[in-house]
PDB file of C-alpha atoms in Angstrom:
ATOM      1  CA  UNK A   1     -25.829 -60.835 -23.059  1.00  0.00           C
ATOM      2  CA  UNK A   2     -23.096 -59.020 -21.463  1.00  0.00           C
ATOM      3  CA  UNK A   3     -24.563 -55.892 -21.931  1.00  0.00           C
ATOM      4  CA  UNK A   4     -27.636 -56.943 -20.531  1.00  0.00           C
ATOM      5  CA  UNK A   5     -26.177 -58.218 -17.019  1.00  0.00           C
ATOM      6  CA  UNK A   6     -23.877 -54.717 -16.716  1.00  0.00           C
ATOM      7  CA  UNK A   7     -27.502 -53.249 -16.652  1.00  0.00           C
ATOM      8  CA  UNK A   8     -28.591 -54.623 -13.441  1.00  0.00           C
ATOM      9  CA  UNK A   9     -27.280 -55.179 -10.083  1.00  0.00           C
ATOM     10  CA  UNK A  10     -24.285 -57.025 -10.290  1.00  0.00           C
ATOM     11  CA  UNK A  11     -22.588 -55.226  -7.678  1.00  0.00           C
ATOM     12  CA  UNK A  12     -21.560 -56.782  -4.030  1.00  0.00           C
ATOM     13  CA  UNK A  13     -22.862 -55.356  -1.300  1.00  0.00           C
ATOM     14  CA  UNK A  14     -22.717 -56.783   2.543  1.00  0.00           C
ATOM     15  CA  UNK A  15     -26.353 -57.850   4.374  1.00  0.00           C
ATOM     16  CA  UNK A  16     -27.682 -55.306   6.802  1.00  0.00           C
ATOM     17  CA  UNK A  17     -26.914 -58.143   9.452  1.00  0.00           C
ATOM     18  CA  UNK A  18     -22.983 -58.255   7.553  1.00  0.00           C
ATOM     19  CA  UNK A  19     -21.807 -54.012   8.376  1.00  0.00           C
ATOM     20  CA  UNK A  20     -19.456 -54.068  10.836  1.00  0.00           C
ATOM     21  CA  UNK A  21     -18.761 -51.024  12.901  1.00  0.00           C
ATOM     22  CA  UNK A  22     -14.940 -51.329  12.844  1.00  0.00           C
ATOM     23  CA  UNK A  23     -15.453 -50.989   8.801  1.00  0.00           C
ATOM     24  CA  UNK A  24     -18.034 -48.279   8.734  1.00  0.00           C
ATOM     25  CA  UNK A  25     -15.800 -46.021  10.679  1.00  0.00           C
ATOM     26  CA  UNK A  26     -12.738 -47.169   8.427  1.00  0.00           C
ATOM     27  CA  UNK A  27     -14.578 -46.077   5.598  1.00  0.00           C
ATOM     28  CA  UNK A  28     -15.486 -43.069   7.301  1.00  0.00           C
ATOM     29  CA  UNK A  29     -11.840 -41.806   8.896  1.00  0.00           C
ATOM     30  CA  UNK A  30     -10.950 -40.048   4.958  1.00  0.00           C
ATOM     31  CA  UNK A  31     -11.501 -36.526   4.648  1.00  0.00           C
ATOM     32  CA  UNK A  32     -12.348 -37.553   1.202  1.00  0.00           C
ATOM     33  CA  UNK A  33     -14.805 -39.984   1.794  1.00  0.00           C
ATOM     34  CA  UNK A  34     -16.301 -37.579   4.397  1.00  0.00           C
ATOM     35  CA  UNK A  35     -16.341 -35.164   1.803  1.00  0.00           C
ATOM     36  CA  UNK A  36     -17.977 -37.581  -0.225  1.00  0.00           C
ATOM     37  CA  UNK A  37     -20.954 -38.841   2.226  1.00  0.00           C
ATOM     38  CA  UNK A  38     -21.667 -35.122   3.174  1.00  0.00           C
ATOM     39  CA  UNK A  39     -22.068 -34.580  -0.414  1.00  0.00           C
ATOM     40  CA  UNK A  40     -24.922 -37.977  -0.556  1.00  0.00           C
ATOM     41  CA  UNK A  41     -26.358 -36.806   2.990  1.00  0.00           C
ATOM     42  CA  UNK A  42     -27.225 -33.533   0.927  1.00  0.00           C
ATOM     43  CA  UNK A  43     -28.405 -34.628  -2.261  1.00  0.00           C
ATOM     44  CA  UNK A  44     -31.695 -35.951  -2.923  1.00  0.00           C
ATOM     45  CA  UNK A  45     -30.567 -37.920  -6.152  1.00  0.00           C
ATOM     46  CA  UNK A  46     -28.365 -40.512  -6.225  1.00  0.00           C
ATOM     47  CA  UNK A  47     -25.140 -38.797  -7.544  1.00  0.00           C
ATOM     48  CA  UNK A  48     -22.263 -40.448  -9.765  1.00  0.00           C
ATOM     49  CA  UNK A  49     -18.447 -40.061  -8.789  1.00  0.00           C
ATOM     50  CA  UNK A  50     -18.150 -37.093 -11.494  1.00  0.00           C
ATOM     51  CA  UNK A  51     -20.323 -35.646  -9.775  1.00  0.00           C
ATOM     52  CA  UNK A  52     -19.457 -34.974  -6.481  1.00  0.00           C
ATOM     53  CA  UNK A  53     -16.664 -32.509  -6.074  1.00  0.00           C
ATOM     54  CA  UNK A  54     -14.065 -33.956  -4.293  1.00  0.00           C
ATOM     55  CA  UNK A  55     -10.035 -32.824  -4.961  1.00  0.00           C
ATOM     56  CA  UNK A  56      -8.788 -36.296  -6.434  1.00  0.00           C
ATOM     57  CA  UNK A  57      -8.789 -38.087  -9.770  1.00  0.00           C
ATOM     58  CA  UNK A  58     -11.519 -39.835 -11.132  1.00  0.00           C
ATOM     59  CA  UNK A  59      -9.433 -43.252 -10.204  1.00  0.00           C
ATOM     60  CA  UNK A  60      -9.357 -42.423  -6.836  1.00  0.00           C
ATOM     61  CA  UNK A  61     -12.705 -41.412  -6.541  1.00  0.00           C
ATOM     62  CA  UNK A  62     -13.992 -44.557  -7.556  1.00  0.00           C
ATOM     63  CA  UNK A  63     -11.555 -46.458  -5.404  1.00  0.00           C
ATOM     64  CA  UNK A  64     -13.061 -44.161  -2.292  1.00  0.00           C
ATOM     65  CA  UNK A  65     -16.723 -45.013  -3.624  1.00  0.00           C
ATOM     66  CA  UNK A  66     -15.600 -48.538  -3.352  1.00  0.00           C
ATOM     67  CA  UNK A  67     -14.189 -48.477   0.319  1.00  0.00           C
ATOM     68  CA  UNK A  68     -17.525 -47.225   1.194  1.00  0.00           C
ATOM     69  CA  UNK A  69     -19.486 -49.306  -0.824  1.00  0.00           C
ATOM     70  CA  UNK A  70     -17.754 -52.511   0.971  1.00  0.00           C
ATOM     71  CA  UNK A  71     -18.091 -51.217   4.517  1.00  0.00           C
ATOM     72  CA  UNK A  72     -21.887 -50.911   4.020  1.00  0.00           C
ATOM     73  CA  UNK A  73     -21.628 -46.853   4.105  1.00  0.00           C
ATOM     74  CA  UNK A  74     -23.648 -46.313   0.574  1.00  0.00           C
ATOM     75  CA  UNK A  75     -25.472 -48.527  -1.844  1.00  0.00           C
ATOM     76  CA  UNK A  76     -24.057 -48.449  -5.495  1.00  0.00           C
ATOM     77  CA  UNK A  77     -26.368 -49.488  -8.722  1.00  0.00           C
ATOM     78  CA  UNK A  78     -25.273 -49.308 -12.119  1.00  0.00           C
ATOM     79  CA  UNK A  79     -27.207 -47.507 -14.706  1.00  0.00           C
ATOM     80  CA  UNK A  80     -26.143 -47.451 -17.958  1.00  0.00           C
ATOM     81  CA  UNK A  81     -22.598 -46.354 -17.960  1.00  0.00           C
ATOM     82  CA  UNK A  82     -23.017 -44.332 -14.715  1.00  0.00           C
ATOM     83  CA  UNK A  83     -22.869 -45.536 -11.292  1.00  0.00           C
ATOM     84  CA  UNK A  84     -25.329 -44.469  -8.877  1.00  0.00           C
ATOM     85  CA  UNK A  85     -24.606 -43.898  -5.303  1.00  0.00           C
ATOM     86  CA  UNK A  86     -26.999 -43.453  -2.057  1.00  0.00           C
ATOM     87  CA  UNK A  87     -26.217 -43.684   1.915  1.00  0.00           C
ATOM     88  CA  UNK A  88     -27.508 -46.612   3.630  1.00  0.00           C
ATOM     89  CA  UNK A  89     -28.821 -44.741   5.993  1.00  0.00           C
ATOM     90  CA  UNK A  90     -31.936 -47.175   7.014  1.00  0.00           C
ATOM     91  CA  UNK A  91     -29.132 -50.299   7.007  1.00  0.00           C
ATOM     92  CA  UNK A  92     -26.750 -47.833   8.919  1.00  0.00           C
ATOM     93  CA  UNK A  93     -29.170 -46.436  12.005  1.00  0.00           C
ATOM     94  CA  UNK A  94     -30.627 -50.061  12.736  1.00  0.00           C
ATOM     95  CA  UNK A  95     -27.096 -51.348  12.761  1.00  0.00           C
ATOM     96  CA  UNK A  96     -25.544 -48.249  14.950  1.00  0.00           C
ATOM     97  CA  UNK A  97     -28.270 -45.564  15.760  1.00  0.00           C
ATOM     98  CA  UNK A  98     -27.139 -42.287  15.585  1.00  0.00           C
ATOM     99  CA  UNK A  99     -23.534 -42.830  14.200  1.00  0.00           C
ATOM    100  CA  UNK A 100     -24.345 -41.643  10.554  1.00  0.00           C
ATOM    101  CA  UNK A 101     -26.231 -38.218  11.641  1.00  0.00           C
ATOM    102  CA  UNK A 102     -23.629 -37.557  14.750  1.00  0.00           C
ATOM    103  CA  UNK A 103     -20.312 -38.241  12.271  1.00  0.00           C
ATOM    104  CA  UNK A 104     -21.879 -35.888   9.610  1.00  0.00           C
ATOM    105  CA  UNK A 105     -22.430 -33.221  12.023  1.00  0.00           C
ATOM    106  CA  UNK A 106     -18.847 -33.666  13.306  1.00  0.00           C
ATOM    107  CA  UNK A 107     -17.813 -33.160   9.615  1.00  0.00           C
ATOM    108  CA  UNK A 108     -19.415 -29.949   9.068  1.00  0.00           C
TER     109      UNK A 108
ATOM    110  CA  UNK B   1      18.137 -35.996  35.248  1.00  0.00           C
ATOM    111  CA  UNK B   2      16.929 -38.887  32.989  1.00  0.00           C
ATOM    112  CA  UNK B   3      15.411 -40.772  35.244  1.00  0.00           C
ATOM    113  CA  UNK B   4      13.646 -37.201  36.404  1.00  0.00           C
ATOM    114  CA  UNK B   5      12.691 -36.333  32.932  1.00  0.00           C
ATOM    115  CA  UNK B   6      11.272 -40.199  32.492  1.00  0.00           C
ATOM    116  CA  UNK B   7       8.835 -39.254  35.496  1.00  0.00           C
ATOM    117  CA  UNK B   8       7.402 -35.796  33.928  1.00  0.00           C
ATOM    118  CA  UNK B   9       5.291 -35.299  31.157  1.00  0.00           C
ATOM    119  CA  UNK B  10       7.311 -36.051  27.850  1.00  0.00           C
ATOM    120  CA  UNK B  11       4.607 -37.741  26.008  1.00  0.00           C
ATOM    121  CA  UNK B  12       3.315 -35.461  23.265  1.00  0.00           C
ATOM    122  CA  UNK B  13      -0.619 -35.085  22.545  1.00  0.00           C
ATOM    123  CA  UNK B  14      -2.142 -33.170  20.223  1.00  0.00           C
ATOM    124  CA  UNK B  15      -3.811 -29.865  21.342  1.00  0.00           C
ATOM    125  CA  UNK B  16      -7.719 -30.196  21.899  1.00  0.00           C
ATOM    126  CA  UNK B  17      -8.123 -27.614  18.398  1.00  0.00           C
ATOM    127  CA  UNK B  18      -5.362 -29.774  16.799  1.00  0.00           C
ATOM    128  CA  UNK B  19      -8.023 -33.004  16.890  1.00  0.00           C
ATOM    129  CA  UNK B  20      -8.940 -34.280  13.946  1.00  0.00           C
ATOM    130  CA  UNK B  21     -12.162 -36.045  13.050  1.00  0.00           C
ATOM    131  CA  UNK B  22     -10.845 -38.761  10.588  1.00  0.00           C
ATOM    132  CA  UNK B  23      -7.863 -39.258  12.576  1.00  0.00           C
ATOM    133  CA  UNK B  24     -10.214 -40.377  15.570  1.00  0.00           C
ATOM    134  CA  UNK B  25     -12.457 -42.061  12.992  1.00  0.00           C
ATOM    135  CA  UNK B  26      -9.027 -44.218  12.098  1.00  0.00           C
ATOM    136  CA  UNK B  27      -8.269 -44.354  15.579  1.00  0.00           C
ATOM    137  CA  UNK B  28     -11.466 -45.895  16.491  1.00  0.00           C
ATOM    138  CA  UNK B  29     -11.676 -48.139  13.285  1.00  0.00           C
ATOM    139  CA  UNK B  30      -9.924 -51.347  14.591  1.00  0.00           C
ATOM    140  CA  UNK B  31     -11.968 -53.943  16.470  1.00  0.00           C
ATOM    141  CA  UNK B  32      -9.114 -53.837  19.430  1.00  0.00           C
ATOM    142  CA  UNK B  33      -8.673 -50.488  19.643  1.00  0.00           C
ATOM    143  CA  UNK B  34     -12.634 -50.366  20.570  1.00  0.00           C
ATOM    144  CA  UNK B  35     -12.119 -52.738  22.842  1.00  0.00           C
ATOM    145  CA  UNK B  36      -9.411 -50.500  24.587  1.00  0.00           C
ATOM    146  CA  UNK B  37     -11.499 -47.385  24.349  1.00  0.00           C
ATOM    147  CA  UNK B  38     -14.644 -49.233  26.142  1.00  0.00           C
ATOM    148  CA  UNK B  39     -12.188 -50.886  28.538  1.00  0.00           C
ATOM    149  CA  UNK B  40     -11.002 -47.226  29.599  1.00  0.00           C
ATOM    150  CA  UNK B  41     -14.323 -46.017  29.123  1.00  0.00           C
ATOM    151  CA  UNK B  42     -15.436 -48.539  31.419  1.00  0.00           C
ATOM    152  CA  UNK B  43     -12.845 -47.622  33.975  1.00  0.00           C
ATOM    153  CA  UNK B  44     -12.708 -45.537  37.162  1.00  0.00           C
ATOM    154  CA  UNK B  45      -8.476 -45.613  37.021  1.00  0.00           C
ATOM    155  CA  UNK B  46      -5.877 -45.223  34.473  1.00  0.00           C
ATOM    156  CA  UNK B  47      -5.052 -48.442  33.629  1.00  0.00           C
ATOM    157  CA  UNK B  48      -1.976 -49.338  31.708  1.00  0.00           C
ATOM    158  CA  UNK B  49      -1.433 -51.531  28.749  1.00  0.00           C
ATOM    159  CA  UNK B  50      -1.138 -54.673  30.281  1.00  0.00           C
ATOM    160  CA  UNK B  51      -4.172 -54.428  32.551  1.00  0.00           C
ATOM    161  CA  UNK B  52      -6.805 -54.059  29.802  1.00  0.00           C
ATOM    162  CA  UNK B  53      -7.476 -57.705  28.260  1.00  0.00           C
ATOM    163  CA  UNK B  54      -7.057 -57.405  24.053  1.00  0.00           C
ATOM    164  CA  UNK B  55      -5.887 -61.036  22.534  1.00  0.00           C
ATOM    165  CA  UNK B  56      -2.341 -59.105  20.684  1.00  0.00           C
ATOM    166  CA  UNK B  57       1.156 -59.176  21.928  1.00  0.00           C
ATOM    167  CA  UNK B  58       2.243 -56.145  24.445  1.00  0.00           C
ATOM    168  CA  UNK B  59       3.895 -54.600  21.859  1.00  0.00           C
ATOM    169  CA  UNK B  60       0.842 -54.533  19.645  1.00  0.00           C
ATOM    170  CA  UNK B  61      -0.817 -53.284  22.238  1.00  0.00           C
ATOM    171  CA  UNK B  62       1.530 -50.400  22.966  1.00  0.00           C
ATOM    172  CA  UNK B  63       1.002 -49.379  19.320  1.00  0.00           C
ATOM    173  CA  UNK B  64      -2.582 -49.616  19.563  1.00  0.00           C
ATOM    174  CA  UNK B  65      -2.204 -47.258  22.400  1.00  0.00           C
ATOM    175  CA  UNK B  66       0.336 -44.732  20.406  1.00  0.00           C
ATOM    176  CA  UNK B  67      -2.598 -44.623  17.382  1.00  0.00           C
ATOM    177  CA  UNK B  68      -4.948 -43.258  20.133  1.00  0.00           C
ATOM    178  CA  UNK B  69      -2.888 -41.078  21.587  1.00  0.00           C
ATOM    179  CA  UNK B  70      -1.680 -39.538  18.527  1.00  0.00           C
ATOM    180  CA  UNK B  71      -5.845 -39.094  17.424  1.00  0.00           C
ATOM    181  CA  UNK B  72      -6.195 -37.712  20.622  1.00  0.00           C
ATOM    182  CA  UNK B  73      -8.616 -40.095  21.835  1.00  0.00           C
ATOM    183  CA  UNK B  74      -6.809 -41.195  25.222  1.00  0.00           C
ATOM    184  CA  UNK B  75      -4.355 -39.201  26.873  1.00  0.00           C
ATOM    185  CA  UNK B  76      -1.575 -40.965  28.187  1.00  0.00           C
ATOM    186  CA  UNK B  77       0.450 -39.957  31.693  1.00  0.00           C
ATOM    187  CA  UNK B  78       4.297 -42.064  32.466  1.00  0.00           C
ATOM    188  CA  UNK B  79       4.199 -42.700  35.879  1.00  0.00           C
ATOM    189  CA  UNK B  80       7.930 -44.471  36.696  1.00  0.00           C
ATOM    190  CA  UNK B  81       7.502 -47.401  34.232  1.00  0.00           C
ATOM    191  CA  UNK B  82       4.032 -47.707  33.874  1.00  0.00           C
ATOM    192  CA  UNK B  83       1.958 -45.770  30.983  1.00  0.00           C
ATOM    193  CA  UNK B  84      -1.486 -44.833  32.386  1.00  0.00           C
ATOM    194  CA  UNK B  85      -4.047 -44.367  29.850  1.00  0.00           C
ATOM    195  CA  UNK B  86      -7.081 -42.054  30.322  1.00  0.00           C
ATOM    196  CA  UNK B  87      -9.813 -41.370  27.678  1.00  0.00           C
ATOM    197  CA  UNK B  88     -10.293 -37.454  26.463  1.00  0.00           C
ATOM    198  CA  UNK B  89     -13.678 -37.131  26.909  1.00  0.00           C
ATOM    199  CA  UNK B  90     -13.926 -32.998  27.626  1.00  0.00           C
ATOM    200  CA  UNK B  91     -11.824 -32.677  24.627  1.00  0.00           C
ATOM    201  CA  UNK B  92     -13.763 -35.110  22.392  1.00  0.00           C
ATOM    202  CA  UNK B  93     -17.203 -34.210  23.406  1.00  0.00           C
ATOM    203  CA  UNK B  94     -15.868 -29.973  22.720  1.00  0.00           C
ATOM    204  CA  UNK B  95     -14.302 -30.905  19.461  1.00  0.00           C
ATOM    205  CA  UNK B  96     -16.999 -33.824  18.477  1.00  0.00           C
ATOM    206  CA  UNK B  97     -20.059 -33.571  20.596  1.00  0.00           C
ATOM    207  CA  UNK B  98     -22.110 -37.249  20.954  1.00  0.00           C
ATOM    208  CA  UNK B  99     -19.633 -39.106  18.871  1.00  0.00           C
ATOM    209  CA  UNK B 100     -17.308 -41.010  21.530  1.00  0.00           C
ATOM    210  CA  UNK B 101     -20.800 -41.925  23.231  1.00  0.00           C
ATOM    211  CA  UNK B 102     -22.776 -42.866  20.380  1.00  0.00           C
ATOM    212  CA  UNK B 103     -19.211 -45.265  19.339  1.00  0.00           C
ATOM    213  CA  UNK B 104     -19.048 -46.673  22.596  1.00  0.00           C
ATOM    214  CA  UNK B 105     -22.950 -47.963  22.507  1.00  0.00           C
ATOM    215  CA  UNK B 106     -22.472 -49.297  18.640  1.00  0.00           C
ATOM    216  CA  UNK B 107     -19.224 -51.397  20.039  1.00  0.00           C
ATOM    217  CA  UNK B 108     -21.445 -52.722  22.776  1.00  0.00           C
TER     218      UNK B 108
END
């Protein structure tokens, strides 16, 4: 039974209506994370923390995936033993337009 | 002489190529620091700490203040006791072009 609920989405995420600014830029003011988001901006998959090259531990990684995760920035789901990541970028530009694409430009 | 040196320019700012973007990320990620920024954004003056209306202490406030200065989001100008706060738009908009704006209309 356990097994079976790891498999599908157990993971918290806040409502559209729930992402705050003052936590989306938060999450956002790490070069790491920024490293991170560029990296999900880019890919057309939904990458895993091993995945993304970023110059921390695997710890850390996860603990930055979950900063971002809580602020609304990307949308976690657990597959198997991996986690998946994508940006919210719908949730994002209805709640601030423009932020997401003018922050990763800044970062580049 | 230190009442002379009180009245020049002692405060220290960071150079317009020395701004960050995840130190004005942090700077901006605090629901009363936004509030500052659109109060001075808002403004045609320099006003000082006590004139813009946040619900912390003055000392709170002051910090507040230091964080933005030190991003290099406001640049801040002693005149005899007073600390006059300006916003560093030029600089911002060179180092970070739409960002400030596009923050300032998400805050609204």
């Amino acid at each position: 039974m356990i097994e079976t609920a790891e498999t599908t989405e157990e993971i918290p995420h806040p409502l559209r209506s729930e992402i705050e600014l003052a936590a989306v830029l938060h999450a956002l003011s790490d070069p790491v994370r920024l490293k991170i988001v560029s990296a999900l901006a880019d890919s057309k998959g939904a990458p895993s923390c091993g995945s993304i090259e970023v110059p921390v531990t695997k710890s850390t990684c996860t603990h930055h995936f979950k900063v971002l995760r809580e602020a609304g920035v990307i949308h976690q789901h657990q597959e198997g033993a991996a986690r998946l990541n994508t940006l919210r970028r719908d949730d994002l530009e209805a709640r601030f337009p423009g932020l997401l694409d003018t922050v990763l430009q800044a970062a580049r």
